[in-house]
Short mmCIF file of C-alpha atoms and ligand atoms in Angstrom, two decimals:
data_model
loop_
_atom_site.label_atom_id
_atom_site.label_comp_id
_atom_site.label_asym_id
_atom_site.label_seq_id
_atom_site.Cartn_x
_atom_site.Cartn_y
_atom_site.Cartn_z
CA MET A 27 -18.58 -29.22 8.68
CA SER A 28 -18.85 -25.49 9.44
CA ARG A 29 -19.56 -23.27 6.44
CA SER A 30 -16.93 -20.90 5.02
CA LEU A 31 -16.88 -17.41 6.41
CA LYS A 32 -18.08 -14.88 3.83
CA ALA A 33 -16.17 -11.63 3.37
CA LEU A 34 -16.99 -8.74 1.05
CA PHE A 35 -13.70 -6.94 0.31
CA LEU A 36 -13.85 -3.38 -1.07
CA ALA A 37 -10.94 -1.43 -2.52
CA ALA A 38 -10.29 1.49 -4.85
CA GLU A 39 -7.55 -0.40 -6.73
CA ALA A 40 -6.32 -3.98 -7.11
CA GLU A 41 -3.71 -5.62 -9.29
CA PRO A 42 -3.87 -6.93 -11.99
CA PHE A 43 -6.86 -4.72 -12.89
CA VAL A 44 -5.45 -1.39 -11.75
CA LYS A 45 -2.56 -0.37 -9.52
CA ILE A 46 -1.38 3.04 -8.41
CA GLY A 47 0.49 2.10 -5.24
CA GLY A 48 0.75 -0.46 -2.47
CA LEU A 49 -3.01 -0.64 -1.89
CA GLY A 50 -3.24 -2.11 -5.39
CA ASP A 51 -0.65 -4.76 -4.51
CA VAL A 52 -2.48 -5.61 -1.30
CA ALA A 53 -6.04 -5.69 -2.66
CA GLY A 54 -4.78 -7.84 -5.55
CA SER A 55 -3.08 -10.39 -3.34
CA LEU A 56 -4.82 -10.50 0.06
CA PRO A 57 -8.24 -11.66 -1.28
CA PRO A 58 -6.69 -14.66 -3.13
CA ALA A 59 -4.65 -15.43 0.01
CA LEU A 60 -7.86 -15.33 2.09
CA ARG A 61 -9.42 -17.68 -0.45
CA ARG A 62 -6.53 -20.10 0.16
CA VAL A 63 -7.38 -20.19 3.88
CA SER A 64 -11.00 -21.05 3.00
CA ILE A 65 -12.59 -17.63 3.36
CA ASP A 66 -15.35 -17.17 0.79
CA VAL A 67 -14.16 -13.73 -0.27
CA ARG A 68 -15.57 -11.54 -3.02
CA LEU A 69 -13.72 -8.46 -4.23
CA VAL A 70 -15.51 -5.28 -5.34
CA LEU A 71 -13.78 -2.56 -7.40
CA PRO A 72 -14.94 0.56 -9.24
CA LEU A 73 -15.11 0.09 -13.00
CA HIS A 74 -12.48 2.80 -13.56
CA GLY A 75 -11.90 4.06 -17.10
CA VAL A 76 -8.51 2.29 -17.21
CA ILE A 77 -10.22 -1.02 -16.44
CA LYS A 78 -12.96 -0.43 -19.00
CA LYS A 79 -10.35 0.10 -21.70
CA GLN A 80 -8.80 -3.31 -21.09
CA GLY A 81 -11.74 -5.11 -22.73
CA LEU A 82 -11.96 -7.75 -19.98
CA PRO A 83 -14.57 -10.49 -20.53
CA LEU A 84 -16.99 -9.01 -17.97
CA HIS A 85 -20.45 -10.46 -17.34
CA PHE A 86 -23.40 -8.24 -16.61
CA VAL A 87 -24.67 -9.06 -13.09
CA CYS A 88 -27.43 -6.62 -12.16
CA GLU A 89 -28.68 -3.06 -12.21
CA PHE A 90 -30.24 -1.07 -9.37
CA SER A 91 -30.44 2.53 -8.23
CA LEU A 92 -29.17 4.48 -5.23
CA PRO A 93 -31.11 7.42 -3.80
CA TYR A 94 -29.10 10.62 -4.17
CA LYS A 95 -30.58 13.99 -3.20
CA LYS A 96 -34.11 13.84 -4.56
CA LYS A 97 -33.07 11.68 -7.49
CA GLU A 98 -31.55 8.27 -8.08
CA ILE A 99 -28.23 7.19 -9.58
CA ILE A 100 -28.22 4.00 -11.65
CA VAL A 101 -25.68 1.36 -10.62
CA LYS A 102 -24.57 -1.30 -13.09
CA VAL A 103 -22.58 -4.27 -11.85
CA PHE A 104 -20.34 -6.58 -13.85
CA SER A 105 -18.24 -9.53 -12.76
CA LEU A 106 -15.32 -11.75 -13.61
CA GLU A 107 -13.96 -14.96 -12.08
CA TRP A 108 -10.33 -14.45 -11.15
CA ALA A 109 -7.83 -16.31 -8.92
CA GLY A 110 -10.61 -18.54 -7.57
CA LEU A 111 -12.90 -15.71 -6.55
CA THR A 112 -15.58 -13.45 -7.99
CA VAL A 113 -14.60 -9.85 -8.66
CA TYR A 114 -17.41 -7.32 -9.08
CA PHE A 115 -16.99 -4.03 -10.91
CA ILE A 116 -19.35 -1.16 -10.10
CA ASP A 117 -20.27 1.32 -12.81
CA GLY A 118 -22.33 4.51 -12.70
CA THR A 119 -22.07 8.17 -13.69
CA PRO A 120 -19.88 9.25 -10.70
CA ILE A 121 -17.22 6.83 -11.97
CA SER A 122 -16.23 8.82 -15.02
CA PRO A 123 -14.56 6.82 -17.82
CA THR A 124 -12.04 9.62 -18.34
CA ALA A 125 -11.12 10.34 -14.71
CA PRO A 126 -7.97 8.89 -13.15
CA VAL A 127 -8.26 6.51 -10.18
CA TYR A 128 -7.34 9.39 -7.85
CA SER A 129 -7.88 12.85 -9.29
CA SER A 130 -6.84 16.26 -8.04
CA ASP A 131 -10.50 17.21 -7.64
CA PRO A 132 -11.57 16.21 -4.10
CA LEU A 133 -15.25 16.79 -4.88
CA ALA A 134 -15.27 14.42 -7.85
CA ASP A 135 -13.29 11.80 -5.95
CA SER A 136 -15.43 11.95 -2.85
CA LEU A 137 -18.64 11.57 -4.88
CA LYS A 138 -17.12 8.69 -6.86
CA TYR A 139 -16.00 6.76 -3.79
CA ALA A 140 -19.12 7.50 -1.69
CA PHE A 141 -21.20 6.19 -4.59
CA PHE A 142 -18.93 3.18 -4.99
CA SER A 143 -18.95 2.36 -1.25
CA LEU A 144 -22.71 2.50 -0.91
CA ALA A 145 -23.33 0.66 -4.17
CA ALA A 146 -20.93 -2.12 -3.15
CA LEU A 147 -22.75 -2.59 0.14
CA ARG A 148 -26.13 -2.62 -1.57
CA LEU A 149 -24.79 -5.16 -4.06
CA ALA A 150 -24.62 -7.81 -1.31
CA ARG A 151 -28.35 -7.41 -0.77
CA GLU A 152 -29.10 -7.43 -4.52
CA LEU A 153 -27.17 -10.71 -4.79
CA ASP A 154 -28.85 -12.03 -1.65
CA TRP A 155 -25.33 -12.88 -0.45
CA GLN A 156 -25.10 -12.05 3.26
CA PRO A 157 -21.50 -11.26 4.21
CA ASP A 158 -20.25 -12.18 7.67
CA ILE A 159 -17.55 -9.55 7.28
CA LEU A 160 -17.43 -6.31 5.37
CA HIS A 161 -13.73 -5.48 4.86
CA ALA A 162 -13.19 -1.92 3.62
CA ASN A 163 -9.86 -0.22 2.94
CA ASP A 164 -8.83 3.41 3.46
CA TRP A 165 -11.05 6.47 3.09
CA HIS A 166 -12.28 5.47 -0.36
CA THR A 167 -14.47 2.66 0.99
CA ALA A 168 -14.80 3.61 4.67
CA LEU A 169 -18.30 5.02 4.15
CA ALA A 170 -19.53 1.47 3.50
CA VAL A 171 -18.55 0.60 7.08
CA TYR A 172 -20.34 3.66 8.40
CA ALA A 173 -23.47 3.00 6.31
CA LEU A 174 -23.44 -0.64 7.43
CA LYS A 175 -23.63 0.41 11.06
CA GLN A 176 -26.67 2.58 10.35
CA LEU A 177 -28.29 -0.16 8.24
CA ARG A 178 -27.78 -2.85 10.88
CA ALA A 179 -30.31 -1.07 13.08
CA THR A 180 -33.06 -1.21 10.47
CA ASP A 181 -32.29 -3.93 7.95
CA PRO A 182 -32.27 -7.57 9.13
CA PHE A 183 -30.28 -8.57 6.03
CA PHE A 184 -27.19 -6.79 7.43
CA ALA A 185 -27.94 -7.37 11.11
CA SER A 186 -25.20 -9.97 11.53
CA THR A 187 -22.51 -8.45 9.29
CA ALA A 188 -19.44 -7.29 11.24
CA SER A 189 -16.99 -4.77 9.82
CA VAL A 190 -13.22 -4.50 9.49
CA LEU A 191 -11.56 -1.30 8.29
CA GLY A 192 -8.02 -1.52 6.91
CA ILE A 193 -5.89 1.60 7.38
CA HIS A 194 -3.20 1.85 4.72
CA ASN A 195 -2.73 5.60 4.91
CA LEU A 196 -4.33 7.57 7.76
CA PRO A 197 -3.73 11.19 6.63
CA TYR A 198 -6.05 10.76 3.64
CA LEU A 199 -9.37 11.28 5.43
CA GLY A 200 -11.49 11.86 2.33
CA ASN A 201 -11.78 15.64 2.24
CA GLY A 202 -14.51 17.06 0.06
CA SER A 203 -17.25 14.75 1.24
CA SER A 204 -19.06 16.96 3.77
CA ALA A 205 -22.25 17.55 1.75
CA LEU A 206 -22.39 13.98 0.51
CA LEU A 207 -23.59 12.31 3.68
CA LYS A 208 -26.91 14.10 3.56
CA ALA A 209 -27.17 13.67 -0.21
CA PHE A 210 -26.89 9.89 0.23
CA GLY A 211 -29.24 9.86 3.24
CA LEU A 212 -26.61 9.28 5.95
CA SER A 213 -26.52 11.20 9.24
CA PRO A 214 -23.26 12.78 10.52
CA GLY A 215 -21.18 10.91 13.09
CA ARG A 216 -20.95 11.97 16.70
CA HIS A 217 -18.33 11.15 19.28
CA ALA A 218 -17.03 13.40 22.01
CA LEU A 219 -13.44 12.89 20.86
CA LEU A 220 -14.07 13.07 17.12
CA PRO A 221 -12.98 16.59 16.09
CA LYS A 222 -15.87 18.55 14.59
CA TRP A 223 -14.09 19.12 11.28
CA THR A 224 -13.85 15.35 10.74
CA GLN A 225 -17.44 14.44 11.55
CA THR A 226 -18.51 14.19 7.92
CA LEU A 227 -15.33 12.66 6.50
CA PRO A 228 -15.31 9.02 5.37
CA LEU A 229 -12.22 7.70 7.15
CA PRO A 230 -13.03 9.11 10.62
CA LEU A 231 -16.63 7.90 10.20
CA GLY A 232 -15.38 4.46 9.20
CA ILE A 233 -13.11 4.40 12.26
CA LEU A 234 -16.06 5.42 14.42
CA ALA A 235 -18.26 2.65 13.07
CA ALA A 236 -15.87 -0.27 12.41
CA ASP A 237 -15.97 -3.28 14.69
CA ARG A 238 -12.24 -3.75 14.13
CA ILE A 239 -9.57 -1.48 12.68
CA VAL A 240 -6.45 -3.00 11.17
CA ALA A 241 -3.36 -0.97 10.39
CA VAL A 242 -1.00 -2.57 7.88
CA SER A 243 1.87 -3.07 10.35
CA PRO A 244 2.10 -3.46 14.12
CA SER A 245 4.31 -0.35 14.46
CA TYR A 246 1.88 1.80 12.46
CA ALA A 247 -0.99 0.54 14.65
CA ARG A 248 0.87 2.02 17.64
CA GLU A 249 2.09 5.15 15.85
CA ILE A 250 -1.38 6.34 14.80
CA LEU A 251 -2.26 6.67 18.48
CA THR A 252 0.33 9.46 18.84
CA PRO A 253 -0.02 13.17 17.95
CA GLU A 254 2.91 12.88 15.52
CA TYR A 255 1.21 10.27 13.31
CA GLY A 256 -2.46 10.58 14.32
CA SER A 257 -3.54 13.21 11.75
CA GLY A 258 -5.56 15.05 14.41
CA LEU A 259 -7.42 11.85 15.32
CA ASP A 260 -4.98 10.42 17.87
CA GLU A 261 -7.13 11.13 20.91
CA PHE A 262 -10.15 9.60 19.21
CA LEU A 263 -8.06 6.64 18.05
CA ARG A 264 -6.76 6.11 21.57
CA ALA A 265 -10.38 5.84 22.69
CA ARG A 266 -10.76 3.00 20.17
CA ALA A 267 -7.38 1.42 20.92
CA ASP A 268 -8.88 -1.90 22.06
CA SER A 269 -10.29 -2.41 18.57
CA ILE A 270 -7.08 -1.49 16.73
CA SER A 271 -4.41 -3.99 15.76
CA GLY A 272 -1.67 -4.28 13.15
CA ILE A 273 -1.19 -7.02 10.59
CA LEU A 274 1.82 -6.80 8.33
CA ASN A 275 1.16 -6.93 4.61
CA GLY A 276 2.54 -9.83 2.65
CA LEU A 277 3.91 -10.03 -0.87
CA ASP A 278 2.62 -11.96 -3.83
CA LEU A 279 5.67 -14.19 -4.15
CA GLU A 280 4.74 -15.35 -7.64
CA ARG A 281 4.34 -11.84 -8.98
CA TRP A 282 7.59 -10.80 -7.33
CA ASP A 283 10.13 -13.50 -8.07
CA PRO A 284 13.62 -12.79 -9.50
CA LEU A 285 13.72 -16.33 -10.87
CA ASN A 286 10.64 -15.72 -13.01
CA ASP A 287 10.64 -12.04 -13.78
CA SER A 288 10.49 -11.35 -17.50
CA CYS A 289 11.66 -7.74 -17.01
CA LEU A 290 15.09 -8.89 -15.86
CA GLU A 291 18.02 -9.40 -18.19
CA LYS A 292 18.99 -12.52 -16.29
CA ASN A 293 16.86 -14.45 -13.82
CA TYR A 294 18.47 -15.58 -10.58
CA SER A 295 17.82 -16.93 -7.10
CA SER A 296 19.82 -17.02 -3.88
CA GLU A 297 21.72 -19.98 -5.34
CA THR A 298 22.76 -18.02 -8.43
CA LEU A 299 23.16 -14.58 -6.89
CA ALA A 300 26.29 -13.86 -8.95
CA ASP A 301 24.02 -13.73 -12.03
CA ARG A 302 22.58 -10.51 -10.64
CA LYS A 303 25.63 -8.76 -12.13
CA ALA A 304 24.05 -8.89 -15.60
CA ASN A 305 21.03 -7.00 -14.27
CA ARG A 306 23.21 -4.30 -12.70
CA GLU A 307 24.87 -3.66 -16.03
CA HIS A 308 21.58 -3.79 -17.87
CA LEU A 309 20.13 -1.21 -15.49
CA GLN A 310 23.16 1.07 -15.91
CA ALA A 311 22.89 0.80 -19.71
CA GLU A 312 19.12 1.33 -19.70
CA VAL A 313 19.31 4.64 -17.83
CA GLY A 314 22.61 5.75 -19.39
CA LEU A 315 24.92 5.51 -16.37
CA PRO A 316 28.57 4.51 -16.80
CA ILE A 317 28.88 0.71 -16.62
CA HIS A 318 30.93 0.50 -13.53
CA ALA A 319 31.27 -2.83 -11.75
CA ASP A 320 32.35 -1.45 -8.36
CA ALA A 321 29.86 1.38 -8.05
CA ALA A 322 27.18 0.84 -5.45
CA ILE A 323 23.91 1.48 -7.25
CA MET A 324 21.30 3.06 -5.01
CA GLY A 325 17.72 2.88 -6.25
CA MET A 326 14.46 4.52 -5.30
CA VAL A 327 10.97 3.43 -6.43
CA ASN A 328 8.36 5.65 -4.83
CA ARG A 329 5.31 7.78 -5.34
CA MET A 330 6.61 11.36 -5.45
CA ASP A 331 4.84 12.49 -2.33
CA TYR A 332 5.84 14.35 0.83
CA GLN A 333 5.27 11.07 2.71
CA LYS A 334 8.18 9.43 0.94
CA GLY A 335 10.84 11.95 2.03
CA MET A 336 12.27 12.54 -1.43
CA ASP A 337 13.15 16.09 -0.34
CA LEU A 338 15.76 14.71 2.08
CA LEU A 339 17.76 13.35 -0.81
CA PRO A 340 19.40 16.40 -2.47
CA GLU A 341 21.21 17.52 0.68
CA ALA A 342 22.15 13.94 1.59
CA LEU A 343 23.64 13.37 -1.88
CA THR A 344 25.52 16.67 -1.70
CA GLY A 345 26.89 15.57 1.67
CA LEU A 346 27.92 12.26 0.17
CA SER A 347 29.76 13.91 -2.70
CA LEU A 348 31.65 16.24 -0.33
CA LEU A 349 32.91 13.48 1.96
CA LYS A 350 36.65 13.27 2.34
CA GLN A 351 36.46 9.48 2.53
CA LYS A 352 39.54 7.59 1.26
CA PRO A 353 39.13 5.80 -1.02
CA ALA A 354 36.14 7.86 -2.13
CA PHE A 355 32.79 6.10 -2.28
CA ASP A 356 31.82 5.06 -5.75
CA TRP A 357 28.06 5.41 -6.00
CA GLN A 358 25.31 5.85 -8.54
CA MET A 359 21.62 6.47 -8.10
CA VAL A 360 18.51 5.62 -10.14
CA ILE A 361 15.28 7.28 -9.02
CA LEU A 362 11.89 6.19 -10.36
CA GLY A 363 8.75 7.93 -9.19
CA ALA A 364 5.67 9.83 -10.29
CA GLY A 365 3.27 12.14 -8.51
CA ASP A 366 3.66 15.68 -7.20
CA ALA A 367 4.98 17.92 -10.00
CA GLU A 368 7.24 20.00 -7.73
CA ILE A 369 8.83 16.96 -6.12
CA GLU A 370 9.34 15.42 -9.56
CA ALA A 371 10.99 18.63 -10.81
CA ARG A 372 13.35 18.79 -7.81
CA ALA A 373 14.29 15.16 -8.36
CA ARG A 374 15.03 15.77 -12.06
CA GLN A 375 17.34 18.62 -11.08
CA LEU A 376 19.56 16.05 -9.37
CA GLU A 377 20.54 14.77 -12.82
CA SER A 378 22.21 18.07 -13.67
CA GLU A 379 23.80 18.30 -10.24
CA PHE A 380 25.29 14.79 -10.51
CA PRO A 381 25.46 14.10 -14.28
CA THR A 382 27.67 11.02 -14.05
CA ARG A 383 25.93 9.54 -11.06
CA VAL A 384 22.17 10.18 -10.95
CA ARG A 385 19.33 9.28 -13.30
CA VAL A 386 15.74 10.21 -12.65
CA VAL A 387 12.66 8.82 -14.40
CA THR A 388 9.38 10.49 -13.46
CA ARG A 389 6.70 8.11 -14.69
CA PHE A 390 4.96 4.94 -13.57
CA ASP A 391 7.04 2.18 -15.14
CA VAL A 392 6.66 -1.37 -13.89
CA ARG A 393 9.48 -2.72 -16.07
CA LEU A 394 12.01 -0.17 -14.83
CA SER A 395 10.88 -0.70 -11.23
CA ARG A 396 11.62 -4.41 -11.58
CA MET A 397 14.96 -3.66 -13.22
CA ILE A 398 15.84 -1.50 -10.21
CA TYR A 399 14.85 -4.19 -7.70
CA GLY A 400 16.83 -6.75 -9.70
CA GLY A 401 19.85 -4.58 -10.47
CA ALA A 402 20.41 -1.97 -7.77
CA ASP A 403 22.46 -2.77 -4.67
CA VAL A 404 20.55 -0.62 -2.19
CA ILE A 405 16.96 0.65 -2.19
CA ILE A 406 16.50 3.95 -0.37
CA ILE A 407 13.22 4.59 1.49
CA PRO A 408 13.47 7.82 3.53
CA SER A 409 9.75 7.93 4.41
CA ARG A 410 8.37 10.40 6.93
CA TYR A 411 5.79 7.77 7.76
CA GLU A 412 5.26 4.34 6.20
CA PRO A 413 2.18 2.35 7.19
CA CYS A 414 3.75 -0.82 5.81
CA GLY A 415 5.76 -0.29 2.64
CA LEU A 416 6.15 -2.98 0.03
CA THR A 417 9.23 -1.66 -1.76
CA GLN A 418 11.57 -2.82 1.01
CA MET A 419 10.06 -6.29 0.97
CA ILE A 420 10.19 -6.57 -2.81
CA ALA A 421 13.77 -5.29 -2.76
CA MET A 422 14.86 -7.88 -0.19
CA ARG A 423 13.28 -10.65 -2.23
CA TYR A 424 15.42 -9.45 -5.16
CA GLY A 425 18.65 -9.25 -3.14
CA CYS A 426 18.58 -5.45 -3.12
CA VAL A 427 19.41 -4.26 0.40
CA PRO A 428 16.98 -1.72 1.95
CA LEU A 429 18.04 1.49 3.67
CA GLY A 430 14.90 2.90 5.28
CA ARG A 431 13.79 5.29 7.94
CA SER A 432 12.92 3.57 11.19
CA THR A 433 9.17 4.07 11.04
CA GLY A 434 6.01 1.98 10.62
CA GLY A 435 6.35 -1.14 8.53
CA LEU A 436 9.95 -0.31 7.61
CA ARG A 437 10.90 -0.74 11.26
CA ASP A 438 8.97 -4.03 11.39
CA THR A 439 10.53 -5.58 8.29
CA ILE A 440 14.13 -4.31 8.12
CA PHE A 441 16.60 -5.55 10.76
CA ASP A 442 19.38 -3.04 11.18
CA TYR A 443 22.96 -4.03 10.35
CA ASP A 444 24.49 -2.60 13.52
CA GLN A 445 21.78 -3.89 15.84
CA THR A 446 21.58 -7.59 15.03
CA ARG A 447 23.43 -10.44 13.42
CA GLU A 448 20.16 -11.30 11.69
CA SER A 449 20.32 -7.95 9.90
CA THR A 450 18.67 -7.50 6.51
CA GLY A 451 19.34 -3.81 5.87
CA PHE A 452 19.93 -0.40 7.37
CA LEU A 453 17.65 1.87 9.40
CA PHE A 454 18.10 5.55 10.21
CA GLU A 455 16.15 7.45 12.84
CA GLU A 456 15.38 11.04 11.90
CA ALA A 457 13.62 12.37 8.80
CA THR A 458 16.59 14.64 8.12
CA PRO A 459 19.21 14.72 5.33
CA GLN A 460 21.96 14.19 7.95
CA SER A 461 20.36 11.06 9.33
CA LEU A 462 19.79 9.72 5.80
CA LEU A 463 23.41 10.52 4.92
CA GLY A 464 24.55 8.61 8.00
CA GLY A 465 22.58 5.59 6.78
CA MET A 466 24.05 5.88 3.28
CA ILE A 467 27.57 5.98 4.65
CA ARG A 468 26.97 2.83 6.71
CA ALA A 469 25.48 1.05 3.70
CA LEU A 470 28.27 2.12 1.33
CA LYS A 471 30.98 1.09 3.80
CA THR A 472 29.40 -2.32 4.23
CA HIS A 473 29.01 -2.68 0.47
CA ARG A 474 32.81 -2.63 0.18
CA ASP A 475 33.00 -5.81 2.22
CA LYS A 476 31.80 -8.26 -0.43
CA GLN A 477 31.34 -11.19 1.95
CA SER A 478 29.26 -9.27 4.51
CA TRP A 479 27.22 -7.74 1.73
CA ARG A 480 26.44 -11.10 0.19
CA GLU A 481 25.33 -12.43 3.58
CA LEU A 482 23.09 -9.39 4.02
CA GLN A 483 21.53 -10.00 0.61
CA LEU A 484 20.98 -13.68 1.33
CA ARG A 485 19.35 -13.02 4.70
CA GLY A 486 16.96 -10.58 3.01
CA MET A 487 16.14 -13.09 0.29
CA ALA A 488 15.42 -15.74 2.91
CA GLN A 489 12.80 -13.63 4.74
CA ASP A 490 9.28 -15.01 4.64
CA PHE A 491 7.10 -12.22 3.28
CA SER A 492 4.41 -14.56 1.94
CA TRP A 493 0.78 -13.68 2.50
CA ASP A 494 0.09 -17.01 4.18
CA ARG A 495 0.99 -15.87 7.70
CA SER A 496 -0.94 -12.60 7.39
CA ALA A 497 -3.95 -14.37 5.81
CA ASP A 498 -4.08 -16.64 8.86
CA GLN A 499 -4.02 -13.57 11.10
CA TYR A 500 -6.90 -12.01 9.16
CA LYS A 501 -8.83 -15.27 9.35
CA LYS A 502 -8.42 -15.29 13.13
CA LEU A 503 -9.35 -11.61 13.34
CA TYR A 504 -12.51 -12.24 11.27
CA ALA A 505 -13.49 -15.11 13.59
CA ASP A 506 -12.79 -12.99 16.70
CA VAL A 507 -14.74 -10.00 15.47
CA MET A 508 -17.72 -12.18 14.54
CA ARG A 509 -17.67 -13.79 17.97
CA GLU A 510 -17.51 -10.40 19.73
CA PHE A 511 -20.15 -8.99 17.43
CA SER A 512 -22.59 -11.83 18.04
CA LYS A 513 -22.24 -11.21 21.81
CA ASN A 514 -22.62 -7.45 21.46
CA PRO A 515 -24.28 -6.51 18.14
CA GLU A 516 -24.29 -2.82 19.03
CA GLY A 517 -20.52 -2.91 18.48
CA ALA A 518 -18.29 0.06 19.18
P1 ADP B 278 2.68 3.27 -1.34
O1 ADP B 278 1.49 2.38 -1.34
O2 ADP B 278 2.67 4.25 -0.21
O3 ADP B 278 2.89 3.94 -2.65
P2 ADP B 278 4.26 0.83 -1.08
O4 ADP B 278 5.71 0.65 -0.79
O5 ADP B 278 3.31 0.09 -0.21
O6 ADP B 278 3.99 2.39 -1.08
O7 ADP B 278 3.94 0.32 -2.54
C1 ADP B 278 4.42 0.93 -3.69
C2 ADP B 278 4.18 0.02 -4.86
O8 ADP B 278 4.08 0.79 -6.04
C3 ADP B 278 5.30 -0.97 -5.07
O9 ADP B 278 4.79 -2.13 -5.70
C4 ADP B 278 6.23 -0.19 -6.04
O10 ADP B 278 7.03 -1.07 -6.80
C5 ADP B 278 5.19 0.50 -6.90
N1 ADP B 278 5.62 1.77 -7.49
C6 ADP B 278 5.75 2.97 -6.88
N2 ADP B 278 6.13 3.93 -7.76
C7 ADP B 278 6.26 3.31 -8.96
C8 ADP B 278 6.62 3.76 -10.28
N3 ADP B 278 6.93 5.03 -10.53
N4 ADP B 278 6.63 2.84 -11.28
C9 ADP B 278 6.32 1.54 -11.02
N5 ADP B 278 5.96 1.07 -9.82
C10 ADP B 278 5.93 1.94 -8.80
C1 GLC B 279 -0.23 2.73 1.64
C2 GLC B 279 1.03 2.98 2.43
C3 GLC B 279 2.06 1.88 2.32
C4 GLC B 279 1.42 0.51 2.36
C5 GLC B 279 0.34 0.42 1.31
C6 GLC B 279 -0.36 -0.94 1.30
O1 GLC B 279 -0.32 3.37 0.46
O2 GLC B 279 1.63 4.21 2.13
O3 GLC B 279 2.99 2.00 3.38
O4 GLC B 279 2.39 -0.49 2.11
O5 GLC B 279 -0.64 1.38 1.56
O6 GLC B 279 -0.91 -1.27 2.54
#
């Protein structure tokens, strides 16, 4: 029997240990899914302050040091068995116990994640566990891929390790790292099409060095090759196009299940969809909106970031309230999101503009997010770009119909009501308030037709967003990249 393929999976965040956004969902559910398809995967995370505080039963694994400038930084590694796999936690002075997972200080973050990336790679050697695949994710861990390529030339231990770089969010290149390469003994990257200003940044260097690059949806894999979405790297990415593919994220169907969600007032499934009514009322009561059975409740659960297009909302809602529609649309809106202070403040202002209709909660609140998925009628996702997006998939699983901009993973997972009988939601084209308003009007009109709406909900709930299909695709990709790599170890 052939042995299991070994994959070392690095991420800045992973549920249930720590989650800030979708990367946390993915890194907390893809490794267990890979385990289920017989990949011997080990997950490595930074021992962030928020994880330390949880008092997990961690075991000490080993201690070693990394050369940094003319000194050394001590690395301490701990582990835990979880979901059938070993999770390692890296500790050391750059991972401050008081710093957030992502801080507003690019210098501190870039040192933390460069240290983490290089320590995680070195860990494999300390454990004498030779990975077939190094799978890094986003800028935070991309330097491990770059360092691996340099190490392969000199260190037989890593000579047969191939690399995969997951792109969850291209525009975050890892600014602030320029002096770090030299400090950690790495040389800058060179490529005729790699813009000079990016030659010391982790994500571009990871893209330069990776044997395969995986974007988190097929549409995003194509989009990043264009000037509009390429963050200044599109020409360089086009040169690497043969190594770029897209694999859609899955959902952890146990973690996201309306039949077993303790945050809901009443659990339900597609067979008991009428029970959802109790959750609508519970949501209205929770946020202090009038309990109104006919109102279409629109929800939003998003990081407050320019990416998410929150700024399109005020004008779209004003447009909605000025419509001369007869009978007038009855709508309410619950917005949950945290992040950029200015975007949060603008969102909160909507409450005073629409006191009987809009409620805004600007914090990270898992319970309220689940109440929105389980109680709102429509989830609004007006993203400027969306590599994959999990909110629309979670919403569909909960019978909450998505209205999203036709971009990236939203385009790949939402089938538009006017375009197909298999529709699961609504798509709009332009990142403008008018285009969003057009989508809202279509959704609200359809919501009036109870039968059509129910069918839309049921089709969404019947979608297969499980990780199984994507895990199989990753397994095949790992096997392909190893085969290619063994034929041509110099790689890209
Ligand atoms: P991104 O990774 O760009 O933030 P995704 O749609 O992939 O977007 O994932 C967002 C995840 O974070 C979802 O699980 C969503 O429910 C969750 N989330 C976002 N904002 C909040 C919030 N304020 N409170 C609770 N959960 C949130
Ligand atoms: C990113 C993207 C989001 C994606 C998530 C997980 O943060 O913004 O679209 O779903 O990563 O891959």
